[in-house]
GROMACS .gro file of C-alpha atoms in nm:
model
  297
    1MET     CA    1  -1.267   0.935   0.744
    2THR     CA    2  -1.297   0.705   1.045
    3ASN     CA    3  -1.591   0.559   1.230
    4SER     CA    4  -1.562   0.705   1.577
    5GLU     CA    5  -1.884   0.555   1.714
    6ILE     CA    6  -1.700   0.254   1.857
    7GLN     CA    7  -1.369   0.295   2.034
    8ILE     CA    8  -1.146   0.001   1.947
    9THR     CA    9  -0.945  -0.085   2.256
   10ALA     CA   10  -0.730  -0.375   2.368
   11ASP     CA   11  -1.015  -0.480   2.600
   12LEU     CA   12  -1.259  -0.490   2.308
   13VAL     CA   13  -1.018  -0.697   2.099
   14ARG     CA   14  -0.966  -0.934   2.392
   15ASP     CA   15  -1.339  -0.971   2.447
   16LEU     CA   16  -1.398  -1.046   2.078
   17LEU     CA   17  -1.126  -1.309   2.083
   18ARG     CA   18  -1.276  -1.471   2.393
   19GLU     CA   19  -1.614  -1.485   2.223
   20GLN     CA   20  -1.508  -1.612   1.881
   21HIS     CA   21  -1.151  -1.744   1.898
   22PRO     CA   22  -1.091  -1.837   2.262
   23ASP     CA   23  -0.781  -2.043   2.183
   24LEU     CA   24  -0.606  -1.716   2.085
   25ALA     CA   25  -0.740  -1.497   2.365
   26GLY     CA   26  -0.447  -1.563   2.595
   27LEU     CA   27  -0.190  -1.416   2.359
   28ALA     CA   28  -0.041  -1.071   2.428
   29ILE     CA   29  -0.220  -0.780   2.258
   30ARG     CA   30  -0.052  -0.452   2.171
   31GLU     CA   31  -0.159  -0.176   1.936
   32VAL     CA   32   0.039  -0.109   1.619
   33ALA     CA   33   0.087   0.250   1.504
   34GLY     CA   34  -0.030   0.351   1.159
   35GLY     CA   35  -0.308   0.207   0.949
   36TRP     CA   36  -0.565   0.389   0.739
   37ASP     CA   37  -0.872   0.174   0.686
   38ASN     CA   38  -0.790  -0.065   0.968
   39GLN     CA   39  -0.666  -0.036   1.324
   40GLN     CA   40  -0.414  -0.313   1.384
   41TRP     CA   41  -0.321  -0.498   1.700
   42ARG     CA   42  -0.028  -0.735   1.734
   43LEU     CA   43  -0.145  -1.070   1.869
   44GLY     CA   44   0.137  -1.269   2.019
   45ASP     CA   45   0.451  -1.288   1.805
   46GLU     CA   46   0.310  -1.425   1.481
   47LEU     CA   47  -0.041  -1.278   1.434
   48ALA     CA   48  -0.220  -0.946   1.394
   49VAL     CA   49  -0.584  -0.849   1.448
   50ARG     CA   50  -0.713  -0.600   1.191
   51MET     CA   51  -1.017  -0.402   1.301
   52PRO     CA   52  -1.196  -0.201   1.029
   53ARG     CA   53  -1.253   0.165   1.104
   54THR     CA   54  -1.375   0.305   0.769
   55GLU     CA   55  -1.686   0.220   0.572
   56GLN     CA   56  -1.485   0.057   0.294
   57ALA     CA   57  -1.259  -0.145   0.522
   58PRO     CA   58  -1.476  -0.460   0.551
   59ASP     CA   59  -1.490  -0.498   0.172
   60LEU     CA   60  -1.113  -0.452   0.149
   61GLN     CA   61  -1.060  -0.717   0.416
   62ARG     CA   62  -1.288  -0.960   0.234
   63LYS     CA   63  -1.089  -0.904  -0.084
   64GLU     CA   64  -0.763  -0.979   0.098
   65CYS     CA   65  -0.909  -1.293   0.257
   66ARG     CA   66  -1.028  -1.414  -0.083
   67TRP     CA   67  -0.712  -1.356  -0.282
   68LEU     CA   68  -0.406  -1.350  -0.056
   69PRO     CA   69  -0.413  -1.729  -0.001
   70VAL     CA   70  -0.404  -1.763  -0.381
   71LEU     CA   71  -0.119  -1.518  -0.433
   72ALA     CA   72   0.101  -1.565  -0.126
   73PRO     CA   73   0.249  -1.909  -0.211
   74ARG     CA   74   0.422  -1.777  -0.524
   75LEU     CA   75   0.543  -1.444  -0.386
   76PRO     CA   76   0.911  -1.429  -0.281
   77LEU     CA   77   0.856  -1.186   0.010
   78PRO     CA   78   0.633  -1.243   0.313
   79VAL     CA   79   0.282  -1.099   0.291
   80PRO     CA   80  -0.008  -1.116   0.539
   81ASN     CA   81  -0.221  -1.427   0.518
   82PRO     CA   82  -0.566  -1.465   0.675
   83VAL     CA   83  -0.578  -1.709   0.965
   84ARG     CA   84  -0.924  -1.650   1.114
   85ILE     CA   85  -1.233  -1.443   1.039
   86GLY     CA   86  -1.414  -1.244   1.305
   87GLU     CA   87  -1.789  -1.220   1.255
   88PRO     CA   88  -2.000  -0.909   1.321
   89SER     CA   89  -2.154  -0.918   1.668
   90ALA     CA   90  -2.332  -0.705   1.924
   91ARG     CA   91  -1.994  -0.590   2.054
   92PHE     CA   92  -1.858  -0.495   1.713
   93PRO     CA   93  -2.090  -0.477   1.409
   94LYS     CA   94  -1.831  -0.531   1.134
   95PRO     CA   95  -1.631  -0.834   1.025
   96TRP     CA   96  -1.264  -0.837   1.128
   97THR     CA   97  -0.967  -1.057   1.054
   98ILE     CA   98  -0.670  -1.226   1.214
   99MET     CA   99  -0.370  -1.228   0.979
  100THR     CA  100  -0.014  -1.350   0.993
  101TRP     CA  101   0.228  -1.083   1.115
  102VAL     CA  102   0.492  -0.968   0.865
  103ALA     CA  103   0.809  -0.891   1.059
  104GLY     CA  104   1.000  -0.569   0.994
  105GLU     CA  105   0.971  -0.196   1.041
  106PRO     CA  106   0.758   0.013   0.801
  107LEU     CA  107   0.976   0.212   0.564
  108ASP     CA  108   0.824   0.545   0.670
  109TYR     CA  109   0.991   0.485   1.009
  110THR     CA  110   1.328   0.364   0.880
  111SER     CA  111   1.541   0.353   0.565
  112ILE     CA  112   1.686   0.112   0.314
  113SER     CA  113   2.066   0.089   0.330
  114ARG     CA  114   2.110  -0.205   0.091
  115GLY     CA  115   1.970  -0.044  -0.221
  116ASP     CA  116   2.081  -0.306  -0.474
  117HIS     CA  117   1.941  -0.589  -0.265
  118ALA     CA  118   1.613  -0.404  -0.215
  119ALA     CA  119   1.587  -0.331  -0.588
  120ASP     CA  120   1.641  -0.697  -0.668
  121SER     CA  121   1.389  -0.807  -0.404
  122LEU     CA  122   1.118  -0.566  -0.515
  123ALA     CA  123   1.169  -0.648  -0.883
  124SER     CA  124   1.150  -1.021  -0.813
  125PHE     CA  125   0.839  -0.971  -0.600
  126LEU     CA  126   0.660  -0.772  -0.869
  127ARG     CA  127   0.763  -1.010  -1.147
  128ALA     CA  128   0.599  -1.288  -0.946
  129LEU     CA  129   0.290  -1.081  -0.870
  130HIS     CA  130   0.238  -0.930  -1.217
  131VAL     CA  131   0.094  -1.230  -1.395
  132GLU     CA  132  -0.231  -1.232  -1.588
  133ALA     CA  133  -0.520  -1.218  -1.344
  134PRO     CA  134  -0.829  -1.439  -1.375
  135ALA     CA  135  -1.156  -1.298  -1.504
  136GLU     CA  136  -1.302  -1.290  -1.152
  137ALA     CA  137  -1.017  -1.077  -1.012
  138PRO     CA  138  -1.124  -0.742  -0.866
  139PRO     CA  139  -1.120  -0.461  -1.124
  140SER     CA  140  -0.939  -0.135  -1.076
  141SER     CA  141  -1.132   0.153  -0.922
  142ASP     CA  142  -0.990   0.494  -0.838
  143ARG     CA  143  -0.646   0.335  -0.859
  144GLY     CA  144  -0.547   0.165  -1.180
  145ALA     CA  145  -0.655   0.414  -1.444
  146HIS     CA  146  -0.427   0.567  -1.704
  147PRO     CA  147  -0.269   0.887  -1.569
  148LYS     CA  148  -0.478   1.095  -1.811
  149LYS     CA  149  -0.784   0.996  -1.609
  150CYS     CA  150  -0.621   1.105  -1.282
  151THR     CA  151  -0.552   1.467  -1.369
  152ASP     CA  152  -0.803   1.609  -1.120
  153GLY     CA  153  -0.634   1.429  -0.832
  154PHE     CA  154  -0.290   1.527  -0.953
  155ASP     CA  155  -0.389   1.892  -0.990
  156HIS     CA  156  -0.533   1.894  -0.637
  157PHE     CA  157  -0.213   1.757  -0.484
  158PHE     CA  158   0.006   1.969  -0.712
  159HIS     CA  159  -0.153   2.298  -0.609
  160ALA     CA  160  -0.158   2.194  -0.243
  161VAL     CA  161   0.205   2.101  -0.193
  162VAL     CA  162   0.445   2.158  -0.486
  163PRO     CA  163   0.705   2.430  -0.418
  164ASP     CA  164   0.720   2.697  -0.686
  165ASP     CA  165   1.079   2.612  -0.778
  166LEU     CA  166   0.980   2.251  -0.860
  167ALA     CA  167   0.646   2.317  -1.028
  168ASP     CA  168   0.764   2.311  -1.390
  169ASP     CA  169   0.969   1.994  -1.345
  170VAL     CA  170   0.692   1.809  -1.163
  171ARG     CA  171   0.436   1.915  -1.423
  172ALA     CA  172   0.664   1.796  -1.703
  173VAL     CA  173   0.690   1.447  -1.548
  174TRP     CA  174   0.313   1.426  -1.517
  175ASP     CA  175   0.246   1.556  -1.868
  176ASP     CA  176   0.483   1.295  -2.008
  177ALA     CA  177   0.294   1.019  -1.824
  178VAL     CA  178  -0.039   1.151  -1.951
  179ALA     CA  179   0.097   1.144  -2.307
  180ALA     CA  180   0.230   0.787  -2.276
  181PRO     CA  181   0.044   0.505  -2.453
  182GLU     CA  182  -0.200   0.298  -2.248
  183TRP     CA  183  -0.127  -0.049  -2.113
  184GLU     CA  184  -0.195  -0.294  -2.396
  185GLY     CA  185  -0.126  -0.620  -2.217
  186PRO     CA  186  -0.375  -0.834  -2.028
  187PRO     CA  187  -0.481  -0.714  -1.683
  188VAL     CA  188  -0.222  -0.839  -1.433
  189TRP     CA  189  -0.236  -0.863  -1.054
  190VAL     CA  190  -0.142  -0.525  -0.903
  191HIS     CA  191  -0.088  -0.447  -0.533
  192GLY     CA  192  -0.206  -0.095  -0.608
  193ASP     CA  193  -0.078   0.088  -0.300
  194LEU     CA  194   0.297   0.042  -0.274
  195HIS     CA  195   0.441   0.323  -0.064
  196PRO     CA  196   0.670   0.344   0.240
  197ALA     CA  197   0.402   0.258   0.498
  198ASN     CA  198   0.306  -0.060   0.310
  199VAL     CA  199   0.648  -0.223   0.289
  200VAL     CA  200   0.860  -0.337   0.582
  201VAL     CA  201   1.236  -0.338   0.621
  202SER     CA  202   1.479  -0.559   0.811
  203ASP     CA  203   1.859  -0.556   0.798
  204GLY     CA  204   1.857  -0.259   0.560
  205THR     CA  205   1.644  -0.417   0.288
  206LEU     CA  206   1.286  -0.509   0.204
  207SER     CA  207   1.154  -0.794   0.415
  208GLY     CA  208   0.782  -0.791   0.338
  209VAL     CA  209   0.486  -0.624   0.169
  210ILE     CA  210   0.163  -0.550   0.356
  211ASP     CA  211  -0.186  -0.403   0.305
  212PHE     CA  212  -0.332  -0.556  -0.009
  213GLY     CA  213  -0.667  -0.382   0.031
  214ALA     CA  214  -0.623  -0.196  -0.299
  215LEU     CA  215  -0.544  -0.519  -0.492
  216PHE     CA  216  -0.679  -0.519  -0.849
  217ALA     CA  217  -0.621  -0.648  -1.201
  218GLY     CA  218  -0.485  -0.386  -1.439
  219ASP     CA  219  -0.183  -0.179  -1.539
  220PRO     CA  220   0.142  -0.279  -1.362
  221ALA     CA  221   0.268   0.082  -1.383
  222TRP     CA  222   0.079   0.150  -1.060
  223ASP     CA  223   0.318  -0.083  -0.880
  224LEU     CA  224   0.628   0.004  -1.082
  225ALA     CA  225   0.604   0.357  -0.943
  226ALA     CA  226   0.759   0.200  -0.633
  227ALA     CA  227   1.096   0.215  -0.812
  228TRP     CA  228   1.100   0.580  -0.699
  229VAL     CA  229   0.846   0.586  -0.413
  230VAL     CA  230   1.000   0.296  -0.217
  231LEU     CA  231   1.357   0.239  -0.335
  232PRO     CA  232   1.647   0.470  -0.245
  233ALA     CA  233   1.813   0.709  -0.489
  234GLY     CA  234   1.993   0.540  -0.776
  235ALA     CA  235   1.810   0.207  -0.745
  236ALA     CA  236   1.542   0.254  -1.011
  237SER     CA  237   1.765   0.163  -1.305
  238ARG     CA  238   1.873  -0.164  -1.146
  239PHE     CA  239   1.511  -0.237  -1.049
  240PHE     CA  240   1.387  -0.207  -1.407
  241ASP     CA  241   1.678  -0.414  -1.538
  242VAL     CA  242   1.587  -0.699  -1.302
  243TYR     CA  243   1.211  -0.663  -1.356
  244ALA     CA  244   1.282  -0.677  -1.731
  245HIS     CA  245   0.919  -0.660  -1.847
  246ALA     CA  246   0.849  -0.283  -1.854
  247ASP     CA  247   0.849  -0.110  -2.191
  248GLU     CA  248   0.918   0.262  -2.232
  249ALA     CA  249   0.551   0.362  -2.215
  250THR     CA  250   0.499   0.169  -1.892
  251ILE     CA  251   0.804   0.332  -1.733
  252ARG     CA  252   0.675   0.676  -1.836
  253ARG     CA  253   0.335   0.606  -1.678
  254ALA     CA  254   0.506   0.465  -1.369
  255ARG     CA  255   0.724   0.773  -1.325
  256GLY     CA  256   0.424   1.004  -1.348
  257LEU     CA  257   0.232   0.790  -1.100
  258ALA     CA  258   0.534   0.804  -0.869
  259ALA     CA  259   0.508   1.184  -0.880
  260LEU     CA  260   0.136   1.160  -0.800
  261LYS     CA  261   0.197   0.926  -0.508
  262SER     CA  262   0.481   1.143  -0.379
  263LEU     CA  263   0.257   1.450  -0.371
  264PHE     CA  264  -0.012   1.254  -0.190
  265LEU     CA  265   0.239   1.142   0.073
  266ILE     CA  266   0.359   1.500   0.119
  267LEU     CA  267   0.003   1.623   0.166
  268MET     CA  268  -0.078   1.353   0.420
  269GLY     CA  269   0.241   1.446   0.602
  270GLN     CA  270   0.139   1.811   0.614
  271ASN     CA  271  -0.204   1.710   0.743
  272GLY     CA  272  -0.033   1.505   1.013
  273ASP     CA  273   0.185   1.798   1.115
  274ARG     CA  274  -0.130   2.007   1.149
  275GLY     CA  275  -0.308   1.741   1.354
  276LEU     CA  276  -0.579   1.691   1.091
  277PRO     CA  277  -0.781   1.365   1.073
  278GLY     CA  278  -0.608   1.102   0.863
  279GLY     CA  279  -0.279   1.288   0.863
  280LYS     CA  280   0.045   1.090   0.878
  281PRO     CA  281   0.348   1.293   0.996
  282THR     CA  282   0.596   1.026   0.884
  283TRP     CA  283   0.465   1.030   0.528
  284GLY     CA  284   0.578   1.386   0.454
  285PRO     CA  285   0.956   1.331   0.458
  286ALA     CA  286   0.908   1.001   0.273
  287GLY     CA  287   0.705   1.176   0.005
  288ARG     CA  288   0.953   1.460  -0.041
  289ALA     CA  289   1.242   1.214  -0.073
  290ALA     CA  290   1.043   1.017  -0.330
  291LEU     CA  291   0.965   1.331  -0.530
  292ASP     CA  292   1.334   1.422  -0.534
  293ARG     CA  293   1.414   1.077  -0.672
  294VAL     CA  294   1.150   1.116  -0.944
  295LEU     CA  295   1.294   1.449  -1.053
  296GLN     CA  296   1.653   1.323  -1.049
  297SER     CA  297   1.585   1.022  -1.270
   0.00000   0.00000   0.00000
């Protein structure tokens, strides 16, 4: 999953800053836990250095640098914004970025205590994001398809992690999403990867959204799954009331996608517990809580 040929250290980040952005090289550098495609380093109080560590990461960073400055001004929650670009060099052969730091603690390390406020904030954020995207917006790839085109992935996660006593209920949620009509509206901007590690919390509520590497134009149901994957129990109804633009078919697709995402989180958590590459121990409990919310709704 990761490129282990080059060890990304604080000294390497400092050297790259000295070479390309010397005015920032004196700021404190400290590694940030987490990250999938990128290894992140806090730079001073207001910035972050994102160093790609997978083959796809540079393309994802370029997408963020192209579109986040367009989207950020109209979004009601803080999101990362590119500040500087790092060019490939002899020291590090991939492009890298310096982004604004979004303050808060990732939700997989904390919890939301102000559920109504968080539901309102997330709904307002997604209403602002989910506008018709321009023709040149990035298309959907593995994310963004109708659930019926994601059955192989669902089946893999289902057989890997679903307890026997929940199997019928989880399968019923997924089958209902597969049977739901397709999105008939224009392609809208979609974050594409809303889960507990990609939102941050302060004072018991959402305070920012991060990691727009999966950004695409398509079906908003992929983001609306966050009503169960991100928000605490009992908040989904309020969320959809405030969002106000989701028809029944979209909510059915979103609920199925929430089940899919929950199973993925559980599997990554199990991989983390086993010490496997790419595993995330904090994702397991978050995924199981999300699955419980899906089944209770």
